[in-house]
Coordinates of C-alpha atoms and ligand atoms in Angstrom, one line a residue:
M1 CA 2.0 -51.7 -169.1
V2 CA 3.4 -50.7 -165.8
K3 CA 4.8 -53.1 -163.2
N4 CA 3.1 -52.1 -159.9
S5 CA 1.9 -54.0 -156.9
D6 CA 1.1 -51.3 -154.4
Q7 CA -2.4 -50.9 -153.0
T8 CA -3.4 -54.3 -154.3
Q9 CA -4.3 -57.3 -152.3
N10 CA -5.8 -60.6 -153.3
G11 CA -7.0 -63.3 -151.0
E12 CA -5.5 -66.1 -153.0
T13 CA -2.8 -64.7 -155.2
R14 CA -1.1 -61.4 -155.8
A15 CA -0.8 -59.7 -159.2
E16 CA 2.3 -57.8 -160.1
D17 CA 1.4 -56.0 -163.3
R18 CA -1.4 -53.6 -163.8
T19 CA -2.2 -50.6 -165.9
V20 CA -2.0 -47.2 -164.3
E21 CA -3.7 -45.6 -167.3
D22 CA -7.0 -45.7 -165.5
V23 CA -5.8 -43.5 -162.6
F24 CA -7.4 -40.0 -162.4
D25 CA -5.0 -37.3 -163.6
D26 CA -5.8 -34.1 -161.8
T27 CA -3.1 -32.1 -163.7
Y28 CA -5.3 -31.9 -166.8
K29 CA -7.1 -28.5 -167.2
E30 CA -9.8 -27.9 -169.7
K31 CA -8.9 -25.2 -172.3
D32 CA -10.3 -21.7 -171.7
G33 CA -12.5 -20.1 -174.3
P34 CA -15.4 -21.3 -176.4
K35 CA -16.0 -25.0 -176.8
P36 CA -15.6 -26.5 -180.3
P37 CA -18.9 -26.6 -182.2
R38 CA -21.0 -29.8 -181.8
E39 CA -20.9 -31.9 -184.9
I40 CA -23.8 -34.3 -185.2
V41 CA -23.2 -37.6 -187.0
W42 CA -26.5 -38.2 -188.7
R43 CA -25.7 -41.7 -189.7
N44 CA -25.5 -42.7 -186.0
V45 CA -28.6 -40.8 -185.2
V46 CA -30.6 -42.7 -187.8
L47 CA -29.1 -46.1 -186.9
M48 CA -29.7 -45.6 -183.2
A49 CA -33.3 -44.5 -183.8
L50 CA -33.9 -47.5 -186.1
L51 CA -32.4 -49.8 -183.5
H52 CA -34.6 -48.5 -180.7
I53 CA -37.7 -48.7 -182.9
G54 CA -36.8 -52.3 -183.9
A55 CA -36.3 -53.1 -180.2
L56 CA -39.6 -51.7 -179.2
Y57 CA -41.2 -53.7 -182.0
G58 CA -39.4 -56.7 -180.6
L59 CA -40.9 -56.0 -177.2
T60 CA -44.4 -56.1 -178.7
I61 CA -43.9 -59.5 -180.4
T62 CA -42.1 -61.0 -177.3
P63 CA -45.4 -62.8 -176.2
S64 CA -45.3 -64.7 -179.5
A65 CA -41.8 -66.1 -178.8
S66 CA -41.5 -69.6 -177.5
I67 CA -40.2 -70.4 -174.0
P68 CA -36.9 -71.7 -175.4
T69 CA -36.5 -68.5 -177.4
L70 CA -37.1 -66.4 -174.3
L71 CA -34.5 -68.5 -172.4
W72 CA -32.1 -68.1 -175.3
T73 CA -32.6 -64.3 -175.2
A74 CA -31.5 -64.4 -171.6
V75 CA -28.5 -66.5 -172.5
C76 CA -27.5 -64.0 -175.2
F77 CA -28.0 -61.2 -172.7
F78 CA -25.6 -62.7 -170.2
I79 CA -23.0 -63.7 -172.8
S80 CA -22.9 -60.2 -174.3
A81 CA -23.1 -58.6 -170.9
L82 CA -20.1 -60.6 -169.6
G83 CA -18.2 -59.8 -172.8
V84 CA -18.4 -56.1 -171.7
T85 CA -18.2 -56.4 -167.9
A86 CA -15.7 -59.3 -167.3
G87 CA -14.1 -58.7 -170.7
A88 CA -13.7 -55.2 -172.1
H89 CA -14.1 -53.6 -168.7
R90 CA -12.5 -55.5 -165.8
L91 CA -10.0 -57.5 -167.9
W92 CA -8.9 -55.4 -170.8
S93 CA -9.5 -51.8 -169.6
H94 CA -8.4 -52.2 -166.0
R95 CA -6.3 -55.4 -166.0
S96 CA -7.9 -56.3 -162.7
Y97 CA -7.3 -60.0 -163.1
K98 CA -5.6 -62.4 -165.6
A99 CA -7.5 -64.6 -168.0
S100 CA -6.4 -67.7 -169.9
L101 CA -6.7 -67.9 -173.7
P102 CA -9.9 -69.9 -173.8
L103 CA -11.6 -67.4 -171.4
R104 CA -10.3 -64.4 -173.4
I105 CA -11.7 -66.0 -176.6
F106 CA -15.1 -66.5 -174.9
L107 CA -15.1 -62.9 -173.6
A108 CA -14.1 -61.6 -177.1
F109 CA -17.0 -63.6 -178.5
G110 CA -19.4 -62.1 -176.0
N111 CA -17.9 -58.7 -176.7
S112 CA -18.7 -59.0 -180.4
M113 CA -22.2 -60.1 -179.4
A114 CA -22.5 -56.9 -177.4
F115 CA -21.4 -54.7 -180.4
Q116 CA -20.1 -51.8 -178.4
N117 CA -17.1 -51.0 -180.6
D118 CA -14.1 -53.4 -180.6
I119 CA -12.3 -54.2 -177.3
Y120 CA -9.3 -52.0 -178.2
E121 CA -11.4 -48.9 -178.9
W122 CA -13.7 -49.6 -175.9
A123 CA -10.8 -50.0 -173.5
R124 CA -9.0 -46.9 -175.0
D125 CA -12.1 -44.7 -174.5
H126 CA -12.7 -46.2 -171.0
R127 CA -9.2 -45.5 -169.8
V128 CA -9.5 -41.8 -170.9
H129 CA -12.9 -41.8 -169.1
H130 CA -11.2 -42.8 -165.8
K131 CA -8.1 -40.6 -166.3
F132 CA -9.9 -37.4 -167.3
S133 CA -13.3 -38.1 -165.7
E134 CA -16.0 -35.4 -166.1
T135 CA -13.8 -33.1 -168.2
D136 CA -13.6 -32.3 -172.0
A137 CA -11.2 -35.3 -172.3
D138 CA -13.8 -37.7 -171.0
P139 CA -15.7 -39.3 -174.0
H140 CA -19.0 -39.3 -172.1
N141 CA -18.4 -36.4 -169.8
A142 CA -21.4 -36.5 -167.4
Q143 CA -21.1 -32.7 -166.9
R144 CA -22.7 -32.4 -170.2
G145 CA -25.9 -34.0 -168.9
F146 CA -27.8 -37.2 -168.8
F147 CA -28.6 -37.5 -172.5
F148 CA -25.0 -36.8 -173.6
S149 CA -23.4 -39.3 -171.1
H150 CA -26.0 -41.9 -171.9
I151 CA -26.2 -42.0 -175.7
G152 CA -25.5 -38.5 -177.0
W153 CA -21.8 -38.9 -177.0
L154 CA -22.2 -41.7 -179.7
L155 CA -24.1 -39.3 -182.0
V156 CA -21.5 -36.5 -182.2
R157 CA -17.8 -36.1 -183.1
K158 CA -15.5 -36.4 -180.0
H159 CA -14.1 -33.4 -178.3
P160 CA -10.5 -33.0 -179.6
D161 CA -9.1 -33.4 -176.1
V162 CA -10.5 -37.0 -175.9
I163 CA -8.3 -37.9 -178.9
E164 CA -5.3 -35.8 -177.9
K165 CA -5.2 -37.2 -174.4
G166 CA -6.2 -40.7 -175.6
K167 CA -3.2 -40.8 -178.0
K168 CA -0.8 -40.4 -175.0
L169 CA -2.1 -43.5 -173.2
D170 CA 0.0 -46.6 -173.0
L171 CA -2.1 -49.3 -174.8
S172 CA 0.8 -51.7 -175.4
D173 CA -0.9 -54.4 -173.3
L174 CA -3.9 -54.3 -175.7
K175 CA -1.7 -54.2 -178.8
S176 CA 0.2 -57.3 -177.6
D177 CA -3.0 -59.3 -176.9
A178 CA -3.6 -61.5 -180.0
V179 CA -7.3 -62.0 -179.1
V180 CA -7.9 -58.2 -178.9
M181 CA -6.1 -57.5 -182.2
F182 CA -7.8 -60.4 -183.9
Q183 CA -11.2 -59.2 -182.8
R184 CA -10.3 -55.6 -184.0
K185 CA -9.2 -56.9 -187.4
H186 CA -12.3 -58.9 -188.0
Y187 CA -14.7 -56.7 -186.0
K188 CA -17.4 -56.0 -188.6
M189 CA -17.7 -59.6 -189.7
S190 CA -17.7 -60.8 -186.0
V191 CA -20.6 -58.4 -185.1
L192 CA -22.6 -59.5 -188.1
L193 CA -22.2 -63.2 -187.2
V194 CA -22.3 -63.0 -183.4
C195 CA -24.5 -60.0 -182.5
F196 CA -27.2 -60.6 -185.2
G197 CA -26.6 -64.0 -186.9
V198 CA -26.1 -66.4 -183.9
P199 CA -29.0 -65.0 -181.8
M200 CA -31.3 -65.2 -184.8
F201 CA -30.3 -68.5 -186.4
V202 CA -29.8 -70.7 -183.3
P203 CA -33.6 -70.7 -182.3
W204 CA -34.6 -71.1 -185.9
Y205 CA -32.3 -74.1 -186.5
L206 CA -32.7 -75.8 -183.1
W207 CA -36.4 -75.4 -182.2
G208 CA -38.0 -74.0 -185.3
E209 CA -38.5 -70.4 -184.1
S210 CA -39.3 -67.9 -186.9
L211 CA -36.3 -65.9 -188.2
W212 CA -38.5 -62.8 -187.7
V213 CA -38.8 -63.4 -183.9
G214 CA -35.2 -64.5 -183.8
Y215 CA -34.1 -61.2 -185.4
F216 CA -36.2 -58.9 -183.3
V217 CA -36.2 -60.6 -179.8
P218 CA -32.8 -62.2 -179.0
G219 CA -31.3 -60.0 -181.7
L220 CA -32.4 -56.3 -181.6
L221 CA -34.3 -56.2 -178.3
R222 CA -31.5 -58.0 -176.4
Y223 CA -28.9 -55.8 -178.0
A224 CA -30.7 -52.5 -177.1
I225 CA -31.2 -53.7 -173.5
V226 CA -27.5 -54.5 -173.1
L227 CA -26.6 -51.1 -174.6
N228 CA -28.9 -49.2 -172.3
A229 CA -27.8 -51.1 -169.2
T230 CA -24.2 -50.3 -170.1
W231 CA -25.0 -46.6 -170.8
L232 CA -26.8 -46.2 -167.5
V233 CA -23.4 -46.7 -165.8
N234 CA -22.1 -43.6 -167.6
S235 CA -25.3 -41.6 -167.0
A236 CA -27.3 -42.6 -163.9
A237 CA -24.4 -44.0 -161.9
H238 CA -22.6 -40.6 -162.5
M239 CA -25.6 -38.7 -161.1
W240 CA -27.7 -40.6 -158.6
G241 CA -26.6 -42.5 -155.5
M242 CA -24.4 -42.2 -152.4
R243 CA -20.7 -41.6 -152.4
P244 CA -19.4 -43.6 -149.4
Y245 CA -15.8 -43.8 -150.7
D246 CA -15.1 -40.4 -152.3
S247 CA -17.5 -37.5 -152.0
H248 CA -15.3 -35.3 -154.2
I249 CA -16.1 -37.3 -157.4
N250 CA -19.4 -37.6 -159.2
P251 CA -19.7 -41.4 -159.7
R252 CA -22.2 -43.0 -157.3
E253 CA -23.3 -46.3 -155.8
N254 CA -26.5 -47.0 -157.7
M255 CA -28.3 -50.3 -156.9
F256 CA -30.6 -50.2 -159.9
V257 CA -27.6 -49.9 -162.3
A258 CA -25.8 -52.6 -160.3
L259 CA -28.7 -54.9 -161.0
S260 CA -29.2 -54.1 -164.6
A261 CA -25.5 -54.0 -165.5
I262 CA -24.7 -57.3 -163.6
G263 CA -22.6 -55.7 -160.9
E264 CA -21.3 -52.5 -162.5
G265 CA -23.3 -49.9 -160.5
F266 CA -21.0 -49.6 -157.6
H267 CA -19.4 -46.7 -159.5
N268 CA -18.2 -44.5 -156.6
Y269 CA -16.1 -47.5 -155.4
H270 CA -15.0 -48.3 -158.9
H271 CA -13.7 -44.9 -159.7
T272 CA -11.9 -44.8 -156.3
F273 CA -10.3 -48.3 -156.7
P274 CA -10.3 -48.9 -160.5
F275 CA -7.9 -51.9 -160.2
D276 CA -10.3 -53.9 -158.0
Y277 CA -11.7 -56.9 -160.0
A278 CA -15.0 -56.9 -158.0
T279 CA -15.7 -53.2 -158.8
S280 CA -17.3 -53.2 -155.4
E281 CA -16.3 -53.5 -151.7
F282 CA -18.5 -56.6 -151.7
G283 CA -18.0 -59.9 -153.5
G284 CA -20.2 -61.7 -155.9
G285 CA -23.1 -62.2 -153.5
K286 CA -24.4 -58.7 -153.7
L287 CA -25.9 -57.8 -157.1
N288 CA -22.6 -58.7 -158.7
L289 CA -22.9 -61.6 -161.1
T290 CA -19.8 -60.6 -163.0
T291 CA -17.7 -61.0 -159.8
S292 CA -19.3 -64.4 -159.3
F293 CA -18.5 -65.3 -162.9
I294 CA -14.8 -64.3 -162.5
D295 CA -14.6 -66.3 -159.1
L296 CA -16.0 -69.3 -160.9
M297 CA -13.4 -68.9 -163.7
C298 CA -10.7 -68.8 -161.0
S299 CA -12.0 -71.9 -159.4
V300 CA -11.8 -73.9 -162.6
G301 CA -8.3 -72.5 -163.4
L302 CA -9.3 -70.2 -166.3
A303 CA -8.5 -66.9 -164.4
K304 CA -6.2 -65.8 -161.7
D305 CA -4.5 -62.9 -159.9
C306 CA -7.7 -61.1 -159.0
K307 CA -6.7 -57.7 -157.6
R308 CA -8.5 -56.4 -154.6
A309 CA -8.3 -53.2 -152.4
S310 CA -7.6 -54.3 -148.9
P311 CA -10.3 -53.7 -146.2
E312 CA -7.8 -51.4 -144.4
I313 CA -7.3 -49.2 -147.5
V314 CA -11.0 -49.1 -148.1
M315 CA -11.9 -48.1 -144.6
A316 CA -9.1 -45.5 -144.5
R317 CA -10.5 -44.0 -147.7
V318 CA -14.1 -44.1 -146.4
Q319 CA -13.0 -42.1 -143.3
R320 CA -10.8 -39.7 -145.3
T321 CA -13.0 -38.8 -148.3
G322 CA -16.4 -40.6 -147.9
D323 CA -19.8 -38.8 -147.6
G324 CA -20.6 -40.5 -144.3
S325 CA -23.1 -42.9 -145.9
H326 CA -20.9 -46.0 -145.4
K327 CA -22.5 -48.2 -142.9
T328 CA -19.3 -48.4 -140.8
G329 CA -18.0 -45.0 -141.9
Ligands
ST9_1 C1 -21.2 -48.3 -177.3 C2 -20.0 -48.1 -176.4 O1 -22.3 -48.3 -176.9 C3 -20.4 -48.1 -175.0 C4 -19.3 -47.9 -174.0 C5 -19.8 -47.7 -172.7 C6 -18.7 -47.6 -171.7 C7 -19.3 -47.8 -170.3 C8 -18.3 -47.8 -169.2 C9 -18.9 -48.1 -167.9 C10 -18.2 -49.2 -167.1 C11 -18.5 -50.6 -167.5 C12 -19.9 -51.0 -167.3 C13 -20.3 -52.1 -168.2 C14 -21.8 -52.5 -168.0 C15 -22.2 -53.6 -169.0 C16 -23.6 -54.0 -168.7 C17 -24.1 -55.0 -169.5 C18 -25.6 -55.5 -169.2 N1 -8.0 -42.2 -177.7 O2 -14.2 -42.5 -182.5 P1 -13.7 -41.8 -183.8 C19 -8.7 -41.4 -182.7 S1 -20.8 -48.4 -179.0 C20 -7.1 -42.0 -178.7 O3 -14.4 -42.2 -185.1 P2 -15.0 -39.2 -184.1 C21 -8.3 -42.7 -183.3 O4 -7.2 -42.5 -184.1 C22 -22.4 -48.7 -179.7 N2 -7.4 -41.8 -180.0 O5 -13.9 -40.2 -183.5 C23 -9.6 -43.0 -184.1 O6 -9.4 -43.9 -185.1 P3 -9.3 -45.5 -184.8 C24 -22.3 -49.0 -181.2 C25 -8.7 -41.8 -180.2 O7 -14.7 -39.0 -185.6 C26 -9.9 -41.6 -184.6 O8 -9.6 -40.7 -183.6 N3 -21.3 -48.2 -181.9 C27 -9.7 -41.9 -179.2 O9 -15.0 -38.0 -183.3 C28 -11.4 -41.5 -185.0 O10 -12.2 -42.0 -183.9 C29 -21.6 -46.9 -182.3 O11 -22.6 -46.4 -182.1 C30 -9.3 -42.1 -177.9 N4 -10.1 -42.2 -176.9 O12 -16.4 -40.0 -184.0 C31 -20.5 -46.2 -183.0 N5 -10.9 -41.7 -179.8 O13 -10.5 -45.8 -183.9 C32 -20.1 -45.1 -182.2 C33 -10.7 -41.6 -181.1 O14 -9.4 -46.1 -186.1 N6 -18.9 -44.4 -182.6 N7 -9.4 -41.6 -181.4 O15 -8.1 -45.7 -184.1 C34 -18.7 -43.5 -183.6 O16 -19.4 -43.6 -184.6 C35 -17.7 -42.5 -183.4 O17 -16.7 -43.0 -182.4 C36 -18.2 -41.1 -183.0 C37 -17.1 -40.2 -182.8 C38 -19.2 -40.6 -184.1 C39 -19.0 -41.3 -181.7
ZN2 ZN1 -13.9 -48.7 -165.3
ZN3 ZN1 -17.5 -43.8 -164.8

């Protein structure tokens, strides 16, 4: 963890410590010569295929689910989505704000419900994604195409440079967070209980929904939707959209992704200012439920020290490196 307060500004408070492990490193050069052979992990291929077949089946039986079950599915979607966006992403990968213990416990719960690898592994991969974006050392290198950056990267062994570079990252802040390490230690059990058990048993126990519907609708269907919404940030938001802040990088402003990933589609802004808690020039109002959630947590005293890029820094960057699409650029 590096003490650093430059380029950060916060309306209410000012944060002093942040990670710099998410800053792009342009000194890394991909190795010359042939790429290592692709090694497919068939277990993952089969499990992902089964998950998506189960989710499609869940979609077909959705009309038979009761209204409370549909509402519950939405609740599970938002809890798991926040566990990724406000939790693994903005808090633990980027340290863009500070969260109290109760909030970190809630976010870790949501994160296990999202079942996207434990927080430690997620944040480690995400920091290498930012630091070595669109190179061999990026776990979901979008230069390898839509399929690879969306889901393919989870079906093959990692490029050795991901692991080599990842091992050099400073992850001491994650190691010293008891909530992160507790979740990592009990990850499999937490996923079983929270990603599959809770979504299925709550509607059965509280309003008599069938376990079958509980398993396939708030369980598998909701899980697959959250996964694909997340993966769209790595695929679609690295390919389609404008680049008002930095036209030299591939990440884009993609409104469809912003909507489906509760505020994580402003990806050109986010790769340009990774420390910004809003992951967008705009606040919670514009397609950014995660920012509204963090603002709410600040207002009830559960979060603080939200870091923000100042308007002056943003505008200077728009003029220096933007593609001209910024409305005031
Ligand atoms: C999933 C993750 O879906 C999704 C992440 C998306 C990120 C999106 C970011 C966008 C921004 C945020 C937007 C949020 C929007 C949310 C919207 C919500 C509506 N550094 O990995 P292994 C070492 S997961 C350093 O097995 P292989 C390490 O020692 C879905 N070291 O490598 C490690 O051991 P350990 C469910 C590293 O063998 C060891 O190598 N899960 C690093 O190549 C082995 O690591 C799955 O599908 C590193 N970066 O296998 C499982 N990496 O971990 C998928 C590795 O013990 N994963 N090491 O320390 C796997 O099965 C495997 O990882 C693999 C590669 C087969 C893909
Ligand atoms: Zn990020
Ligand atoms: Zn990205």
